[in-house]
PDB file of C-alpha atoms in Angstrom:
ATOM      1  CA  MET A 769     215.754 159.704  14.056  1.00 82.00           C
ATOM      2  CA  ARG A 770     217.239 158.822  10.917  1.00 85.00           C
ATOM      3  CA  ARG A 771     220.429 158.613  12.796  1.00 86.00           C
ATOM      4  CA  LYS A 772     219.027 157.476  15.858  1.00 86.00           C
ATOM      5  CA  ARG A 773     217.800 154.474  14.254  1.00 89.00           C
ATOM      6  CA  ILE A 774     220.954 153.603  12.912  1.00 90.00           C
ATOM      7  CA  TYR A 775     222.556 153.803  15.640  1.00 90.00           C
ATOM      8  CA  GLY A 776     219.777 151.713  17.654  1.00 90.00           C
ATOM      9  CA  GLY A 777     220.127 149.190  14.698  1.00 91.00           C
ATOM     10  CA  ILE A 778     223.802 148.855  14.994  1.00 93.00           C
ATOM     11  CA  LEU A 779     223.962 148.481  18.842  1.00 93.00           C
ATOM     12  CA  LEU A 780     221.371 145.580  17.829  1.00 93.00           C
ATOM     13  CA  ALA A 781     223.264 143.813  15.922  1.00 93.00           C
ATOM     14  CA  LEU A 782     226.264 144.082  18.210  1.00 94.00           C
ATOM     15  CA  PHE A 783     224.291 143.088  20.721  1.00 93.00           C
ATOM     16  CA  VAL A 784     223.193 140.087  19.061  1.00 93.00           C
ATOM     17  CA  ALA A 785     226.466 139.081  17.713  1.00 92.00           C
ATOM     18  CA  LEU A 786     228.043 139.510  20.864  1.00 91.00           C
ATOM     19  CA  MET A 787     225.019 137.306  22.227  1.00 91.00           C
ATOM     20  CA  VAL A 788     225.849 134.487  19.410  1.00 88.00           C
ATOM     21  CA  GLY A 789     229.853 134.650  19.881  1.00 86.00           C
ATOM     22  CA  GLY A 790     229.189 134.398  23.513  1.00 84.00           C
ATOM     23  CA  PHE A 791     227.231 131.210  23.381  1.00 84.00           C
ATOM     24  CA  ASP A 792     229.217 129.568  20.633  1.00 81.00           C
ATOM     25  CA  LEU A 793     232.100 129.907  22.901  1.00 82.00           C
ATOM     26  CA  ALA A 794     230.720 128.831  26.343  1.00 79.00           C
ATOM     27  CA  ASP A 795     229.211 125.270  24.330  1.00 76.00           C
ATOM     28  CA  SER A 796     232.691 125.129  22.306  1.00 78.00           C
ATOM     29  CA  ARG A 797     234.349 124.958  25.893  1.00 76.00           C
ATOM     30  CA  ASN A 798     231.494 123.038  27.829  1.00 73.00           C
ATOM     31  CA  ALA A 799     232.143 119.301  28.979  1.00 67.00           C
ATOM     32  CA  GLY A 800     229.265 118.307  26.933  1.00 67.00           C
ATOM     33  CA  GLY A 801     227.225 120.251  23.836  1.00 70.00           C
ATOM     34  CA  PHE A 802     224.259 122.226  24.383  1.00 71.00           C
ATOM     35  CA  TRP A 803     222.136 120.830  22.025  1.00 74.00           C
ATOM     36  CA  SER A 804     222.994 117.239  22.279  1.00 74.00           C
ATOM     37  CA  GLY A 805     221.755 117.739  26.187  1.00 73.00           C
ATOM     38  CA  LEU A 806     218.743 119.640  25.736  1.00 74.00           C
ATOM     39  CA  HIS A 807     216.649 116.649  25.362  1.00 76.00           C
ATOM     40  CA  ARG A 808     217.825 115.723  29.313  1.00 77.00           C
ATOM     41  CA  ILE A 809     216.681 118.921  30.334  1.00 78.00           C
ATOM     42  CA  PHE A 810     214.027 117.892  32.541  1.00 79.00           C
ATOM     43  CA  ASP A 811     215.804 114.408  33.900  1.00 77.00           C
ATOM     44  CA  PHE A 812     217.299 115.522  37.078  1.00 76.00           C
ATOM     45  CA  PRO A 813     213.820 117.749  38.109  1.00 79.00           C
ATOM     46  CA  GLY A 814     211.813 114.715  36.991  1.00 81.00           C
ATOM     47  CA  GLU A 815     214.419 112.149  39.611  1.00 80.00           C
ATOM     48  CA  VAL A 816     213.535 114.911  42.352  1.00 79.00           C
ATOM     49  CA  LEU A 817     210.185 114.634  42.071  1.00 81.00           C
ATOM     50  CA  GLY A 818     209.764 111.143  41.775  1.00 82.00           C
ATOM     51  CA  GLU A 819     211.476 110.325  44.482  1.00 81.00           C
ATOM     52  CA  ALA A 820     209.561 113.013  46.430  1.00 80.00           C
ATOM     53  CA  ALA A 821     206.341 111.681  45.454  1.00 82.00           C
ATOM     54  CA  GLU A 822     207.276 107.949  46.721  1.00 83.00           C
ATOM     55  CA  LYS A 823     208.494 109.433  50.109  1.00 82.00           C
ATOM     56  CA  ILE A 824     205.435 112.232  50.205  1.00 84.00           C
ATOM     57  CA  ALA A 825     204.385 110.715  54.092  1.00 85.00           C
ATOM     58  CA  LEU A 826     208.110 111.993  55.224  1.00 83.00           C
ATOM     59  CA  LEU A 827     207.699 115.677  53.669  1.00 83.00           C
ATOM     60  CA  PRO A 828     206.291 117.157  57.147  1.00 86.00           C
ATOM     61  CA  ALA A 829     209.084 115.621  59.158  1.00 88.00           C
ATOM     62  CA  HIS A 830     211.830 117.076  56.633  1.00 85.00           C
ATOM     63  CA  LEU A 831     210.426 120.385  56.292  1.00 87.00           C
ATOM     64  CA  VAL A 832     210.237 120.659  60.229  1.00 89.00           C
ATOM     65  CA  THR A 833     214.046 119.056  59.821  1.00 88.00           C
ATOM     66  CA  TYR A 834     215.269 122.005  58.274  1.00 88.00           C
ATOM     67  CA  LEU A 835     213.120 124.892  59.114  1.00 89.00           C
ATOM     68  CA  PRO A 836     216.272 125.441  61.576  1.00 90.00           C
ATOM     69  CA  ALA A 837     218.463 126.012  58.462  1.00 87.00           C
ATOM     70  CA  LEU A 838     215.734 128.105  56.644  1.00 89.00           C
ATOM     71  CA  ILE A 839     215.398 130.646  59.505  1.00 90.00           C
ATOM     72  CA  GLU A 840     219.188 130.869  59.759  1.00 90.00           C
ATOM     73  CA  THR A 841     219.302 132.153  56.432  1.00 90.00           C
ATOM     74  CA  ILE A 842     216.740 134.542  56.806  1.00 90.00           C
ATOM     75  CA  ASN A 843     218.707 135.564  60.047  1.00 92.00           C
ATOM     76  CA  ILE A 844     221.994 135.985  57.550  1.00 91.00           C
ATOM     77  CA  ALA A 845     219.909 137.968  55.089  1.00 91.00           C
ATOM     78  CA  ALA A 846     218.122 140.412  57.518  1.00 92.00           C
ATOM     79  CA  ALA A 847     221.681 141.100  59.428  1.00 93.00           C
ATOM     80  CA  ALA A 848     223.285 141.754  56.348  1.00 93.00           C
ATOM     81  CA  THR A 849     220.845 143.913  54.958  1.00 94.00           C
ATOM     82  CA  LEU A 850     220.532 146.229  57.795  1.00 94.00           C
ATOM     83  CA  THR A 851     224.308 146.827  58.045  1.00 95.00           C
ATOM     84  CA  GLY A 852     224.626 146.916  54.382  1.00 94.00           C
ATOM     85  CA  ALA A 853     222.088 149.559  54.304  1.00 94.00           C
ATOM     86  CA  LEU A 854     223.525 151.791  57.497  1.00 95.00           C
ATOM     87  CA  PHE A 855     226.584 151.781  55.780  1.00 95.00           C
ATOM     88  CA  ALA A 856     224.920 152.743  52.512  1.00 94.00           C
ATOM     89  CA  ILE A 857     223.381 155.540  54.043  1.00 94.00           C
ATOM     90  CA  LEU A 858     226.765 156.862  55.251  1.00 94.00           C
ATOM     91  CA  LEU A 859     228.413 156.424  51.789  1.00 93.00           C
ATOM     92  CA  SER A 860     225.364 157.631  49.904  1.00 93.00           C
ATOM     93  CA  LEU A 861     225.501 161.212  52.014  1.00 92.00           C
ATOM     94  CA  LEU A 862     229.184 161.695  51.647  1.00 92.00           C
ATOM     95  CA  ALA A 863     228.763 161.344  47.850  1.00 91.00           C
ATOM     96  CA  THR A 864     225.873 163.515  46.863  1.00 89.00           C
ATOM     97  CA  ARG A 865     226.521 166.936  45.410  1.00 88.00           C
ATOM     98  CA  GLY A 866     225.171 169.423  48.001  1.00 84.00           C
ATOM     99  CA  LEU A 867     224.710 167.606  50.844  1.00 86.00           C
ATOM    100  CA  ALA A 868     228.058 165.678  51.129  1.00 86.00           C
ATOM    101  CA  LYS A 869     230.873 166.512  53.917  1.00 88.00           C
ATOM    102  CA  TRP A 870     233.811 166.781  52.046  1.00 90.00           C
ATOM    103  CA  PRO A 871     233.241 167.435  48.452  1.00 88.00           C
ATOM    104  CA  ARG A 872     236.355 167.056  47.057  1.00 91.00           C
ATOM    105  CA  LEU A 873     236.234 163.266  48.149  1.00 91.00           C
ATOM    106  CA  ILE A 874     233.022 162.680  46.188  1.00 90.00           C
ATOM    107  CA  PRO A 875     234.585 160.810  43.417  1.00 92.00           C
ATOM    108  CA  VAL A 876     236.233 158.701  46.083  1.00 93.00           C
ATOM    109  CA  PHE A 877     233.471 157.302  47.814  1.00 93.00           C
ATOM    110  CA  ARG A 878     231.581 156.933  44.426  1.00 92.00           C
ATOM    111  CA  ARG A 879     234.552 154.581  43.393  1.00 93.00           C
ATOM    112  CA  VAL A 880     234.270 152.776  46.450  1.00 92.00           C
ATOM    113  CA  MET A 881     230.607 151.733  46.072  1.00 93.00           C
ATOM    114  CA  ASP A 882     231.303 150.795  42.725  1.00 91.00           C
ATOM    115  CA  ILE A 883     233.946 148.495  44.002  1.00 92.00           C
ATOM    116  CA  MET A 884     231.540 146.988  46.328  1.00 91.00           C
ATOM    117  CA  ARG A 885     229.182 146.534  43.850  1.00 89.00           C
ATOM    118  CA  ALA A 886     231.733 145.220  41.043  1.00 89.00           C
ATOM    119  CA  VAL A 887     232.636 142.211  43.534  1.00 88.00           C
ATOM    120  CA  PRO A 888     230.308 139.264  44.031  1.00 87.00           C
ATOM    121  CA  GLU A 889     229.572 138.086  47.145  1.00 87.00           C
ATOM    122  CA  ILE A 890     230.522 134.394  46.833  1.00 87.00           C
ATOM    123  CA  VAL A 891     234.102 136.228  45.813  1.00 88.00           C
ATOM    124  CA  ILE A 892     233.986 137.827  48.936  1.00 89.00           C
ATOM    125  CA  ALA A 893     232.591 134.556  50.889  1.00 88.00           C
ATOM    126  CA  LEU A 894     235.140 132.496  49.675  1.00 87.00           C
ATOM    127  CA  VAL A 895     237.852 134.575  50.755  1.00 88.00           C
ATOM    128  CA  LEU A 896     235.932 135.117  54.088  1.00 88.00           C
ATOM    129  CA  ILE A 897     235.617 131.362  54.703  1.00 85.00           C
ATOM    130  CA  PHE A 898     239.877 130.798  53.963  1.00 84.00           C
ATOM    131  CA  VAL A 899     239.984 133.188  56.931  1.00 84.00           C
ATOM    132  CA  LEU A 900     237.356 133.130  59.159  1.00 82.00           C
ATOM    133  CA  GLY A 901     236.206 129.333  58.219  1.00 80.00           C
ATOM    134  CA  GLY A 902     232.950 128.321  57.360  1.00 76.00           C
ATOM    135  CA  GLY A 903     229.911 129.471  59.247  1.00 80.00           C
ATOM    136  CA  PRO A 904     227.238 132.035  58.631  1.00 85.00           C
ATOM    137  CA  VAL A 905     229.708 135.077  59.424  1.00 88.00           C
ATOM    138  CA  PRO A 906     231.430 135.362  56.325  1.00 88.00           C
ATOM    139  CA  ALA A 907     228.129 135.140  54.841  1.00 88.00           C
ATOM    140  CA  MET A 908     226.799 137.906  56.396  1.00 91.00           C
ATOM    141  CA  ILE A 909     229.775 140.284  56.105  1.00 92.00           C
ATOM    142  CA  ALA A 910     229.855 139.330  51.877  1.00 91.00           C
ATOM    143  CA  ILE A 911     226.204 140.151  51.677  1.00 93.00           C
ATOM    144  CA  ALA A 912     226.754 143.463  53.923  1.00 94.00           C
ATOM    145  CA  PHE A 913     229.679 144.371  51.706  1.00 94.00           C
ATOM    146  CA  HIS A 914     227.990 143.963  48.426  1.00 93.00           C
ATOM    147  CA  THR A 915     224.725 145.197  49.752  1.00 94.00           C
ATOM    148  CA  ALA A 916     226.339 148.461  50.953  1.00 94.00           C
ATOM    149  CA  GLY A 917     227.490 149.489  47.616  1.00 92.00           C
ATOM    150  CA  ALA A 918     224.323 148.487  45.916  1.00 92.00           C
ATOM    151  CA  LEU A 919     221.894 150.456  47.972  1.00 94.00           C
ATOM    152  CA  GLY A 920     224.573 153.373  48.548  1.00 93.00           C
ATOM    153  CA  LYS A 921     224.237 153.885  44.480  1.00 91.00           C
ATOM    154  CA  LEU A 922     220.532 154.102  45.177  1.00 92.00           C
ATOM    155  CA  PHE A 923     220.428 156.151  48.079  1.00 93.00           C
ATOM    156  CA  SER A 924     222.702 158.270  46.383  1.00 92.00           C
ATOM    157  CA  GLU A 925     220.148 159.065  43.883  1.00 90.00           C
ATOM    158  CA  VAL A 926     217.118 159.289  45.996  1.00 91.00           C
ATOM    159  CA  ASN A 927     219.247 162.163  47.968  1.00 91.00           C
ATOM    160  CA  GLU A 928     220.018 164.065  44.820  1.00 88.00           C
ATOM    161  CA  ASN A 929     215.945 164.683  44.926  1.00 87.00           C
ATOM    162  CA  ALA A 930     216.061 165.980  48.542  1.00 86.00           C
ATOM    163  CA  ASP A 931     214.985 169.618  49.139  1.00 87.00           C
ATOM    164  CA  ILE A 932     218.180 171.190  50.368  1.00 87.00           C
ATOM    165  CA  LYS A 933     215.991 174.546  51.900  1.00 89.00           C
ATOM    166  CA  PRO A 934     215.750 172.308  55.499  1.00 88.00           C
ATOM    167  CA  VAL A 935     219.591 171.902  55.326  1.00 88.00           C
ATOM    168  CA  ASP A 936     220.391 175.360  54.636  1.00 87.00           C
ATOM    169  CA  GLY A 937     218.566 176.562  57.537  1.00 90.00           C
ATOM    170  CA  LEU A 938     220.066 173.903  60.117  1.00 88.00           C
ATOM    171  CA  ALA A 939     223.291 175.136  58.867  1.00 87.00           C
ATOM    172  CA  SER A 940     222.135 178.958  59.162  1.00 87.00           C
ATOM    173  CA  VAL A 941     221.647 177.891  63.065  1.00 88.00           C
ATOM    174  CA  GLY A 942     224.958 176.353  63.757  1.00 86.00           C
ATOM    175  CA  ALA A 943     224.089 172.572  62.761  1.00 87.00           C
ATOM    176  CA  THR A 944     226.707 170.039  62.378  1.00 89.00           C
ATOM    177  CA  TRP A 945     226.808 168.378  59.404  1.00 89.00           C
ATOM    178  CA  SER A 946     225.444 165.240  60.969  1.00 90.00           C
ATOM    179  CA  GLN A 947     222.851 167.026  62.564  1.00 90.00           C
ATOM    180  CA  ARG A 948     221.667 168.407  59.127  1.00 90.00           C
ATOM    181  CA  MET A 949     221.499 165.316  57.692  1.00 91.00           C
ATOM    182  CA  TRP A 950     219.506 163.480  60.098  1.00 91.00           C
ATOM    183  CA  LEU A 951     217.007 166.308  60.749  1.00 89.00           C
ATOM    184  CA  GLY A 952     216.806 167.578  57.209  1.00 89.00           C
ATOM    185  CA  VAL A 953     217.711 165.157  54.721  1.00 91.00           C
ATOM    186  CA  ILE A 954     216.935 161.534  56.167  1.00 90.00           C
ATOM    187  CA  PRO A 955     212.639 162.731  57.297  1.00 88.00           C
ATOM    188  CA  GLN A 956     212.690 163.173  53.576  1.00 87.00           C
ATOM    189  CA  VAL A 957     214.224 160.357  51.797  1.00 89.00           C
ATOM    190  CA  SER A 958     213.575 157.446  54.680  1.00 87.00           C
ATOM    191  CA  PRO A 959     210.527 155.510  53.093  1.00 85.00           C
ATOM    192  CA  ASN A 960     212.288 155.338  49.825  1.00 87.00           C
ATOM    193  CA  TYR A 961     215.302 154.022  52.290  1.00 90.00           C
ATOM    194  CA  VAL A 962     213.316 151.265  53.308  1.00 88.00           C
ATOM    195  CA  SER A 963     211.538 150.273  49.986  1.00 85.00           C
ATOM    196  CA  TYR A 964     214.872 149.424  48.692  1.00 89.00           C
ATOM    197  CA  ALA A 965     216.389 148.247  51.761  1.00 91.00           C
ATOM    198  CA  LEU A 966     213.019 145.896  51.527  1.00 87.00           C
ATOM    199  CA  LEU A 967     213.784 144.698  48.130  1.00 86.00           C
ATOM    200  CA  ARG A 968     217.429 144.372  48.618  1.00 90.00           C
ATOM    201  CA  PHE A 969     216.350 141.983  51.733  1.00 90.00           C
ATOM    202  CA  GLU A 970     214.616 139.494  49.272  1.00 85.00           C
ATOM    203  CA  ILE A 971     217.642 138.995  46.942  1.00 89.00           C
ATOM    204  CA  ASN A 972     219.964 138.616  49.823  1.00 91.00           C
ATOM    205  CA  ILE A 973     217.773 136.070  51.185  1.00 88.00           C
ATOM    206  CA  ARG A 974     219.053 133.987  47.786  1.00 86.00           C
ATOM    207  CA  ALA A 975     222.083 135.022  47.554  1.00 88.00           C
ATOM    208  CA  SER A 976     222.722 134.016  51.064  1.00 87.00           C
ATOM    209  CA  ALA A 977     221.218 130.469  50.090  1.00 84.00           C
ATOM    210  CA  ILE A 978     223.626 130.164  47.050  1.00 85.00           C
ATOM    211  CA  LEU A 979     226.278 130.956  49.851  1.00 86.00           C
ATOM    212  CA  GLY A 980     225.478 127.923  51.687  1.00 81.00           C
ATOM    213  CA  PHE A 981     226.853 126.532  48.705  1.00 79.00           C
ATOM    214  CA  VAL A 982     230.282 127.138  49.449  1.00 77.00           C
ATOM    215  CA  GLY A 983     230.255 126.557  52.701  1.00 72.00           C
ATOM    216  CA  ALA A 984     228.718 129.527  54.259  1.00 72.00           C
ATOM    217  CA  GLY A 985     225.949 128.115  56.337  1.00 75.00           C
ATOM    218  CA  GLY A 986     222.067 128.052  56.241  1.00 80.00           C
ATOM    219  CA  ILE A 987     219.612 126.254  54.197  1.00 84.00           C
ATOM    220  CA  GLY A 988     222.029 126.693  51.086  1.00 83.00           C
ATOM    221  CA  TYR A 989     224.575 124.002  52.803  1.00 82.00           C
ATOM    222  CA  GLU A 990     221.495 121.529  53.576  1.00 85.00           C
ATOM    223  CA  LEU A 991     220.893 121.679  50.372  1.00 83.00           C
ATOM    224  CA  LYS A 992     224.055 120.881  49.041  1.00 83.00           C
ATOM    225  CA  ASN A 993     224.706 118.074  51.322  1.00 82.00           C
ATOM    226  CA  ALA A 994     220.980 116.457  49.966  1.00 82.00           C
ATOM    227  CA  MET A 995     221.781 116.982  46.395  1.00 79.00           C
ATOM    228  CA  SER A 996     225.262 115.818  47.040  1.00 77.00           C
ATOM    229  CA  TRP A 997     224.169 112.043  48.427  1.00 73.00           C
ATOM    230  CA  GLY A 998     222.254 111.786  44.982  1.00 69.00           C
ATOM    231  CA  GLN A 999     219.234 109.592  45.175  1.00 71.00           C
ATOM    232  CA  GLY A1000     217.958 108.668  48.296  1.00 68.00           C
ATOM    233  CA  LYS A1001     218.194 112.064  49.350  1.00 75.00           C
ATOM    234  CA  TYR A1002     216.088 113.672  47.051  1.00 83.00           C
ATOM    235  CA  ASP A1003     213.076 113.838  49.310  1.00 83.00           C
ATOM    236  CA  GLU A1004     214.795 115.920  51.408  1.00 85.00           C
ATOM    237  CA  ALA A1005     215.888 117.970  48.712  1.00 85.00           C
ATOM    238  CA  ALA A1006     212.557 118.622  47.316  1.00 86.00           C
ATOM    239  CA  ALA A1007     211.365 119.966  51.044  1.00 87.00           C
ATOM    240  CA  ILE A1008     214.752 122.267  50.932  1.00 87.00           C
ATOM    241  CA  PHE A1009     213.571 123.580  47.755  1.00 86.00           C
ATOM    242  CA  ILE A1010     209.517 124.088  49.143  1.00 88.00           C
ATOM    243  CA  LEU A1011     210.803 125.771  52.086  1.00 88.00           C
ATOM    244  CA  LEU A1012     213.116 128.332  50.049  1.00 85.00           C
ATOM    245  CA  PHE A1013     210.889 128.780  47.858  1.00 86.00           C
ATOM    246  CA  LEU A1014     207.806 129.698  50.434  1.00 88.00           C
ATOM    247  CA  SER A1015     210.188 131.718  52.238  1.00 86.00           C
ATOM    248  CA  ILE A1016     210.870 133.981  48.969  1.00 83.00           C
ATOM    249  CA  VAL A1017     207.287 134.606  48.086  1.00 85.00           C
ATOM    250  CA  LEU A1018     205.976 135.016  51.855  1.00 87.00           C
ATOM    251  CA  VAL A1019     209.086 138.041  51.881  1.00 83.00           C
ATOM    252  CA  ASP A1020     208.194 139.146  48.458  1.00 81.00           C
ATOM    253  CA  GLN A1021     204.633 139.688  49.335  1.00 85.00           C
ATOM    254  CA  LEU A1022     204.816 141.258  52.747  1.00 83.00           C
ATOM    255  CA  SER A1023     207.616 143.761  51.659  1.00 79.00           C
ATOM    256  CA  SER A1024     205.366 144.596  48.654  1.00 78.00           C
ATOM    257  CA  VAL A1025     202.704 145.670  51.065  1.00 82.00           C
ATOM    258  CA  VAL A1026     205.256 147.607  53.094  1.00 79.00           C
ATOM    259  CA  ARG A1027     206.527 148.999  49.979  1.00 71.00           C
ATOM    260  CA  HIS A1028     203.392 149.599  48.801  1.00 75.00           C
ATOM    261  CA  LYS A1029     201.764 151.302  52.194  1.00 76.00           C
ATOM    262  CA  LEU A1030     205.059 153.543  52.021  1.00 69.00           C
ATOM    263  CA  THR A1031     204.219 155.154  48.751  1.00 65.00           C
ATOM    264  CA  GLU A1032     200.899 155.909  49.222  1.00 67.00           C
ATOM    265  CA  GLY A1033     201.650 157.472  52.691  1.00 56.00           C
ATOM    266  CA  ARG A1034     204.505 159.577  50.451  1.00 54.00           C
ATOM    267  CA  ALA A1035     201.748 160.410  48.150  1.00 48.00           C
ATOM    268  CA  ALA A1036     199.467 161.548  50.589  1.00 48.00           C
TER     269      ALA A1036
END
């Protein structure tokens, strides 16, 4: 216990030192000092809310105007989540000990998932926008790429807890690898798959909105344009914020209900 406390104290001191050093470095390289500008932190939100309050009568029309962009953002997130989840299932099965088709390649598939998780979506989107041009397709591919790596890691951990007896039984009657996975493993782990995929869908909605700032379409692109114009367009920015907030809350509540039902069904 004494050794663990010593190690814990050392790690805590190291963490605090890194945080302080990182903050000082970032503050010194920033265009303005953090402490000197702290008193102005609420100036911009105040301007947005003030202008939105003055033009409150235009808010319903703005909500209707930007609703198609919100639907586009949700579609990007949904397509990316579905595509990434399908690739994640394949990668996770190939990277799970006892289930992999090529056991010697398990480290290779795990490193592939590590790389896919390590590269941020915005970096992939910028590269794809340079190649494919602006629009929802680069955003969908970028988010799906990152989702496959993130969900693949989670799915692999779920696969390790699956019962191997059905797989062995299918192998004894001559089933192929894909048949063993589809009939022996997927039925056991599918509730966890769906639960993690829904959680990732919430994250991808926010990611698709952020990617709109780099020209990937959706409601993020409209928000960037509204904020770039500055005063006079802040009421539109406020409407976009409201739409984005409501959509995230709604999806979060719906996915929470579905995950809860899946958990109850699995427990039963």
